[in-house]
PDB file of C-alpha atoms in Angstrom:
ATOM      1  CA  MET Q   1      -0.232  -0.130   0.092  1.00 53.00           C
ATOM      2  CA  HIS Q   2       1.529   3.205  -1.027  1.00 64.00           C
ATOM      3  CA  TYR Q   3       0.434   5.915   1.013  1.00 73.00           C
ATOM      4  CA  SER Q   4       0.903   9.777  -0.013  1.00 81.00           C
ATOM      5  CA  TYR Q   5       1.358  11.305   2.907  1.00 86.00           C
ATOM      6  CA  CYS Q   6       3.148  10.377   6.328  1.00 89.00           C
ATOM      7  CA  PRO Q   7       0.926   9.449   9.094  1.00 88.00           C
ATOM      8  CA  VAL Q   8       2.794  10.973  12.058  1.00 93.00           C
ATOM      9  CA  CYS Q   9       3.871  14.971  10.465  1.00 94.00           C
ATOM     10  CA  GLY Q  10       1.105  14.738   7.292  1.00 94.00           C
ATOM     11  CA  ALA Q  11       4.391  15.686   5.153  1.00 92.00           C
ATOM     12  CA  LYS Q  12       4.154  14.099   1.535  1.00 87.00           C
ATOM     13  CA  ILE Q  13       5.929  10.968   1.016  1.00 80.00           C
ATOM     14  CA  ARG Q  14       8.748  10.940  -1.284  1.00 71.00           C
ATOM     15  CA  LYS Q  15      10.908   7.745  -0.227  1.00 66.00           C
ATOM     16  CA  TRP Q  16       8.879   4.351  -0.693  1.00 67.00           C
ATOM     17  CA  ASN Q  17       9.654   0.770  -1.865  1.00 70.00           C
ATOM     18  CA  ASN Q  18       7.584  -2.473  -1.042  1.00 67.00           C
ATOM     19  CA  GLU Q  19       8.990  -2.857   2.394  1.00 74.00           C
ATOM     20  CA  LEU Q  20       9.457   0.452   4.047  1.00 82.00           C
ATOM     21  CA  MET Q  21       7.855   4.022   3.818  1.00 84.00           C
ATOM     22  CA  VAL Q  22      10.483   6.804   5.118  1.00 86.00           C
ATOM     23  CA  CYS Q  23       9.135  10.455   5.858  1.00 88.00           C
ATOM     24  CA  THR Q  24      11.783  12.790   4.569  1.00 86.00           C
ATOM     25  CA  GLU Q  25      10.341  15.369   6.890  1.00 91.00           C
ATOM     26  CA  CYS Q  26      10.132  13.956  10.126  1.00 93.00           C
ATOM     27  CA  GLY Q  27      12.244  10.579   9.479  1.00 90.00           C
ATOM     28  CA  TYR Q  28       9.301   8.243  10.388  1.00 91.00           C
ATOM     29  CA  HIS Q  29       9.774   4.542   9.120  1.00 88.00           C
ATOM     30  CA  PHE Q  30       6.699   2.655   8.317  1.00 86.00           C
ATOM     31  CA  TYR Q  31       7.097  -1.296   7.642  1.00 85.00           C
ATOM     32  CA  GLN Q  32       4.846  -3.005   5.607  1.00 83.00           C
ATOM     33  CA  THR Q  33       4.184  -6.145   7.681  1.00 89.00           C
ATOM     34  CA  SER Q  34       2.098  -9.192   7.438  1.00 93.00           C
ATOM     35  CA  LYS Q  35      -1.392  -8.637   9.225  1.00 95.00           C
ATOM     36  CA  PRO Q  36      -1.916 -10.879  12.264  1.00 98.00           C
ATOM     37  CA  THR Q  37      -4.876 -13.370  12.317  1.00 98.00           C
ATOM     38  CA  ALA Q  38      -6.045 -16.127  14.805  1.00 98.00           C
ATOM     39  CA  GLY Q  39      -7.778 -19.374  13.933  1.00 98.00           C
ATOM     40  CA  ALA Q  40      -9.526 -22.008  15.822  1.00 98.00           C
ATOM     41  CA  PHE Q  41      -9.043 -25.849  15.367  1.00 97.00           C
ATOM     42  CA  ILE Q  42     -12.248 -26.331  17.376  1.00 97.00           C
ATOM     43  CA  VAL Q  43     -11.751 -30.078  17.941  1.00 95.00           C
ATOM     44  CA  ARG Q  44     -13.741 -32.859  19.171  1.00 91.00           C
ATOM     45  CA  LYS Q  45     -13.216 -36.512  19.984  1.00 82.00           C
ATOM     46  CA  GLN Q  46     -15.473 -39.061  17.846  1.00 74.00           C
ATOM     47  CA  SER Q  47     -17.667 -41.352  19.843  1.00 70.00           C
ATOM     48  CA  SER Q  48     -16.208 -44.124  17.980  1.00 73.00           C
ATOM     49  CA  GLY Q  49     -12.877 -43.737  19.582  1.00 71.00           C
ATOM     50  CA  GLY Q  50     -11.232 -42.824  15.799  1.00 73.00           C
ATOM     51  CA  SER Q  51      -9.549 -39.662  14.652  1.00 79.00           C
ATOM     52  CA  PRO Q  52     -10.957 -36.111  16.006  1.00 87.00           C
ATOM     53  CA  GLU Q  53     -13.434 -34.062  14.064  1.00 93.00           C
ATOM     54  CA  ILE Q  54     -12.235 -30.061  13.292  1.00 96.00           C
ATOM     55  CA  LEU Q  55     -15.005 -27.508  13.079  1.00 97.00           C
ATOM     56  CA  LEU Q  56     -14.955 -25.937   9.557  1.00 98.00           C
ATOM     57  CA  THR Q  57     -16.742 -22.695   8.642  1.00 98.00           C
ATOM     58  CA  LYS Q  58     -18.059 -21.995   5.014  1.00 98.00           C
ATOM     59  CA  ARG Q  59     -16.859 -18.270   3.884  1.00 98.00           C
ATOM     60  CA  GLY Q  60     -19.715 -15.779   3.333  1.00 97.00           C
ATOM     61  CA  ILE Q  61     -17.342 -13.269   1.771  1.00 95.00           C
ATOM     62  CA  ASP Q  62     -14.308 -12.934  -0.926  1.00 94.00           C
ATOM     63  CA  PRO Q  63     -11.812 -14.157  -0.729  1.00 95.00           C
ATOM     64  CA  TYR Q  64     -12.556 -17.930  -1.318  1.00 96.00           C
ATOM     65  CA  LYS Q  65     -16.667 -17.443  -0.983  1.00 97.00           C
ATOM     66  CA  SER Q  66     -18.232 -20.717  -0.071  1.00 98.00           C
ATOM     67  CA  TYR Q  67     -14.994 -22.379   0.469  1.00 98.00           C
ATOM     68  CA  TRP Q  68     -14.632 -24.089   3.820  1.00 99.00           C
ATOM     69  CA  ASP Q  69     -12.299 -22.343   6.533  1.00 98.00           C
ATOM     70  CA  ILE Q  70     -10.823 -22.401   9.795  1.00 98.00           C
ATOM     71  CA  PRO Q  71     -13.094 -20.249  12.261  1.00 98.00           C
ATOM     72  CA  GLY Q  72     -11.097 -17.104  13.095  1.00 98.00           C
ATOM     73  CA  GLY Q  73     -10.054 -13.701  12.065  1.00 97.00           C
ATOM     74  CA  PHE Q  74      -7.570 -10.416  11.745  1.00 97.00           C
ATOM     75  CA  LEU Q  75      -6.636  -9.507  15.032  1.00 98.00           C
ATOM     76  CA  LYS Q  76      -7.547  -5.588  15.625  1.00 98.00           C
ATOM     77  CA  ASN Q  77      -4.774  -3.054  16.275  1.00 96.00           C
ATOM     78  CA  GLY Q  78      -3.112  -4.099  19.440  1.00 97.00           C
ATOM     79  CA  GLU Q  79      -5.407  -6.901  20.324  1.00 98.00           C
ATOM     80  CA  GLN Q  80      -3.729  -9.813  22.005  1.00 98.00           C
ATOM     81  CA  PRO Q  81      -4.018 -13.113  19.723  1.00 98.00           C
ATOM     82  CA  GLU Q  82      -6.345 -15.280  22.322  1.00 97.00           C
ATOM     83  CA  ASP Q  83      -8.515 -12.238  22.909  1.00 98.00           C
ATOM     84  CA  GLY Q  84      -9.162 -11.605  18.871  1.00 98.00           C
ATOM     85  CA  LEU Q  85      -9.509 -15.466  18.521  1.00 98.00           C
ATOM     86  CA  LYS Q  86     -12.296 -15.192  21.680  1.00 98.00           C
ATOM     87  CA  ARG Q  87     -13.833 -12.375  19.764  1.00 98.00           C
ATOM     88  CA  GLU Q  88     -13.859 -13.718  16.227  1.00 98.00           C
ATOM     89  CA  ILE Q  89     -15.288 -16.978  17.385  1.00 98.00           C
ATOM     90  CA  MET Q  90     -18.160 -15.288  19.172  1.00 97.00           C
ATOM     91  CA  GLU Q  91     -18.874 -13.169  16.252  1.00 97.00           C
ATOM     92  CA  GLU Q  92     -18.668 -16.096  13.822  1.00 97.00           C
ATOM     93  CA  LEU Q  93     -20.344 -18.823  15.851  1.00 97.00           C
ATOM     94  CA  GLY Q  94     -21.562 -17.251  19.140  1.00 96.00           C
ATOM     95  CA  VAL Q  95     -19.714 -19.666  21.044  1.00 96.00           C
ATOM     96  CA  GLN Q  96     -17.097 -19.451  23.866  1.00 96.00           C
ATOM     97  CA  LEU Q  97     -14.043 -21.525  23.703  1.00 96.00           C
ATOM     98  CA  LEU Q  98     -13.104 -23.558  26.887  1.00 93.00           C
ATOM     99  CA  SER Q  99      -9.746 -24.414  26.054  1.00 91.00           C
ATOM    100  CA  ARG Q 100      -6.811 -22.778  23.743  1.00 94.00           C
ATOM    101  CA  LYS Q 101      -3.275 -23.845  22.891  1.00 95.00           C
ATOM    102  CA  LEU Q 102      -1.286 -22.366  20.031  1.00 97.00           C
ATOM    103  CA  PHE Q 103       0.004 -25.209  17.914  1.00 95.00           C
ATOM    104  CA  PHE Q 104       1.120 -23.575  14.684  1.00 98.00           C
ATOM    105  CA  ALA Q 105       1.990 -20.451  12.854  1.00 98.00           C
ATOM    106  CA  VAL Q 106       2.552 -19.672   9.254  1.00 98.00           C
ATOM    107  CA  VAL Q 107       2.723 -16.711   6.956  1.00 97.00           C
ATOM    108  CA  ASP Q 108       0.305 -16.939   4.031  1.00 97.00           C
ATOM    109  CA  ARG Q 109      -1.452 -14.472   1.842  1.00 94.00           C
ATOM    110  CA  TYR Q 110      -5.156 -12.901   1.784  1.00 92.00           C
ATOM    111  CA  PRO Q 111      -5.506 -12.195  -1.812  1.00 88.00           C
ATOM    112  CA  ARG Q 112      -7.419  -9.212  -2.843  1.00 81.00           C
ATOM    113  CA  ASP Q 113      -7.669  -7.283  -5.885  1.00 77.00           C
ATOM    114  CA  ASP Q 114      -8.164  -3.922  -4.406  1.00 76.00           C
ATOM    115  CA  ILE Q 115      -4.440  -4.025  -2.582  1.00 73.00           C
ATOM    116  CA  PRO Q 116      -1.423  -4.183  -4.028  1.00 70.00           C
ATOM    117  CA  GLU Q 117       0.407  -7.621  -3.454  1.00 72.00           C
ATOM    118  CA  GLU Q 118       2.998  -6.577  -1.005  1.00 69.00           C
ATOM    119  CA  ALA Q 119       0.147  -5.557   1.460  1.00 75.00           C
ATOM    120  CA  ASN Q 120      -1.825  -9.119   1.167  1.00 88.00           C
ATOM    121  CA  TYR Q 121       0.814 -10.973   3.462  1.00 92.00           C
ATOM    122  CA  THR Q 122      -0.788 -12.297   6.941  1.00 96.00           C
ATOM    123  CA  LEU Q 123       0.861 -13.848  10.041  1.00 98.00           C
ATOM    124  CA  CYS Q 124      -1.633 -16.804  11.174  1.00 98.00           C
ATOM    125  CA  LEU Q 125      -1.652 -18.208  14.533  1.00 99.00           C
ATOM    126  CA  TYR Q 126      -3.680 -21.711  14.675  1.00 98.00           C
ATOM    127  CA  TYR Q 127      -4.925 -22.701  18.433  1.00 98.00           C
ATOM    128  CA  ILE Q 128      -6.257 -26.196  19.091  1.00 96.00           C
ATOM    129  CA  CYS Q 129      -9.621 -25.346  21.043  1.00 96.00           C
ATOM    130  CA  THR Q 130     -12.483 -26.884  22.609  1.00 94.00           C
ATOM    131  CA  ILE Q 131     -16.184 -25.718  23.247  1.00 95.00           C
ATOM    132  CA  ASP Q 132     -18.861 -27.313  25.596  1.00 92.00           C
ATOM    133  CA  GLU Q 133     -20.372 -29.923  23.293  1.00 85.00           C
ATOM    134  CA  ASN Q 134     -24.027 -29.373  24.070  1.00 88.00           C
ATOM    135  CA  THR Q 135     -23.449 -25.548  22.572  1.00 89.00           C
ATOM    136  CA  GLU Q 136     -25.686 -24.694  19.550  1.00 91.00           C
ATOM    137  CA  LEU Q 137     -23.604 -23.358  16.762  1.00 92.00           C
ATOM    138  CA  LYS Q 138     -24.518 -20.423  14.961  1.00 91.00           C
ATOM    139  CA  ALA Q 139     -23.189 -19.043  11.470  1.00 92.00           C
ATOM    140  CA  GLU Q 140     -22.771 -15.242  12.087  1.00 93.00           C
ATOM    141  CA  ASP Q 141     -20.774 -12.594  10.569  1.00 91.00           C
ATOM    142  CA  ASP Q 142     -18.979 -13.616   7.429  1.00 94.00           C
ATOM    143  CA  ILE Q 143     -19.799 -17.269   7.489  1.00 97.00           C
ATOM    144  CA  THR Q 144     -22.915 -18.871   6.109  1.00 97.00           C
ATOM    145  CA  GLU Q 145     -22.739 -22.457   8.040  1.00 97.00           C
ATOM    146  CA  SER Q 146     -20.618 -24.754  10.053  1.00 97.00           C
ATOM    147  CA  GLN Q 147     -19.796 -28.290   9.938  1.00 97.00           C
ATOM    148  CA  TRP Q 148     -17.720 -31.046  11.710  1.00 95.00           C
ATOM    149  CA  PHE Q 149     -15.352 -32.996   9.637  1.00 95.00           C
ATOM    150  CA  SER Q 150     -13.029 -36.040  10.550  1.00 92.00           C
ATOM    151  CA  ILE Q 151      -9.264 -35.285   9.756  1.00 88.00           C
ATOM    152  CA  GLU Q 152      -9.702 -37.789   7.154  1.00 88.00           C
ATOM    153  CA  SER Q 153     -12.626 -36.691   5.236  1.00 92.00           C
ATOM    154  CA  LEU Q 154     -11.963 -33.055   4.704  1.00 94.00           C
ATOM    155  CA  PRO Q 155     -13.597 -31.169   1.930  1.00 96.00           C
ATOM    156  CA  GLU Q 156     -11.286 -30.316  -0.829  1.00 95.00           C
ATOM    157  CA  ASN Q 157     -12.465 -26.810  -1.135  1.00 98.00           C
ATOM    158  CA  LEU Q 158     -10.143 -25.283   1.394  1.00 98.00           C
ATOM    159  CA  ALA Q 159      -9.929 -21.712   1.946  1.00 97.00           C
ATOM    160  CA  PHE Q 160      -6.121 -20.416   2.134  1.00 97.00           C
ATOM    161  CA  ARG Q 161      -2.804 -22.459   1.855  1.00 96.00           C
ATOM    162  CA  GLY Q 162      -2.004 -21.720   5.535  1.00 97.00           C
ATOM    163  CA  ASN Q 163      -4.945 -23.357   6.523  1.00 97.00           C
ATOM    164  CA  LYS Q 164      -3.836 -26.740   4.306  1.00 97.00           C
ATOM    165  CA  ARG Q 165      -0.762 -26.564   6.148  1.00 97.00           C
ATOM    166  CA  ALA Q 166      -2.119 -26.358   9.580  1.00 97.00           C
ATOM    167  CA  ILE Q 167      -4.391 -28.963   8.916  1.00 95.00           C
ATOM    168  CA  LYS Q 168      -1.527 -30.843   7.801  1.00 95.00           C
ATOM    169  CA  GLU Q 169       0.578 -30.156  10.929  1.00 95.00           C
ATOM    170  CA  PHE Q 170      -2.532 -31.130  13.221  1.00 93.00           C
ATOM    171  CA  ALA Q 171      -2.693 -34.455  11.397  1.00 91.00           C
ATOM    172  CA  ARG Q 172       1.092 -35.341  12.113  1.00 91.00           C
ATOM    173  CA  LEU Q 173       0.852 -34.180  15.486  1.00 90.00           C
ATOM    174  CA  PHE Q 174      -2.203 -36.439  16.223  1.00 86.00           C
ATOM    175  CA  GLN Q 175      -0.634 -39.280  14.310  1.00 84.00           C
ATOM    176  CA  LYS Q 176       2.646 -38.708  16.896  1.00 83.00           C
ATOM    177  CA  LYS Q 177       0.181 -38.481  19.674  1.00 78.00           C
ATOM    178  CA  ASP Q 178       1.778 -35.211  20.382  1.00 73.00           C
ATOM    179  CA  ILE Q 179      -1.808 -33.387  21.027  1.00 73.00           C
ATOM    180  CA  ASN Q 180      -4.030 -34.483  23.991  1.00 70.00           C
ATOM    181  CA  LEU Q 181      -7.562 -34.035  23.384  1.00 64.00           C
TER     182      LEU Q 181
END
């Protein structure tokens, strides 16, 4: 994103590259960085004792509209990741998380045509979470539905490469019995 004016002193910006804006008036350095997100691997054990199920949500907005996604979203400026995760899950599903444990982080892209490519990187933090199994799930905010999936039978239309990498890591950790549910 190429700003025309310094956010600190308001002077016209004359020096800019894809990673750094420098104000020649006040010397302020603005770095183009990845936008932080938090995602919840909401899991439950199957009654048959097989591998756990993961709750996925169907996106109601672009990018990847109608694709399955890990519930979560962007953090607000200055928001702690776990606070943002709880807020996003309440907004999207209307439920409170009972437990949260960070298990994976990856840089991904949030593709949008209306912003420059260098501004669409995200830093995705993934947490293994649980909810009260008797809680009724809602589809609110920017999702249209939610559904439980076994890690062996996930849908093919998954949004975002970061989600696919996180699911692969979750399955690997589960196979090694490095995840306690």
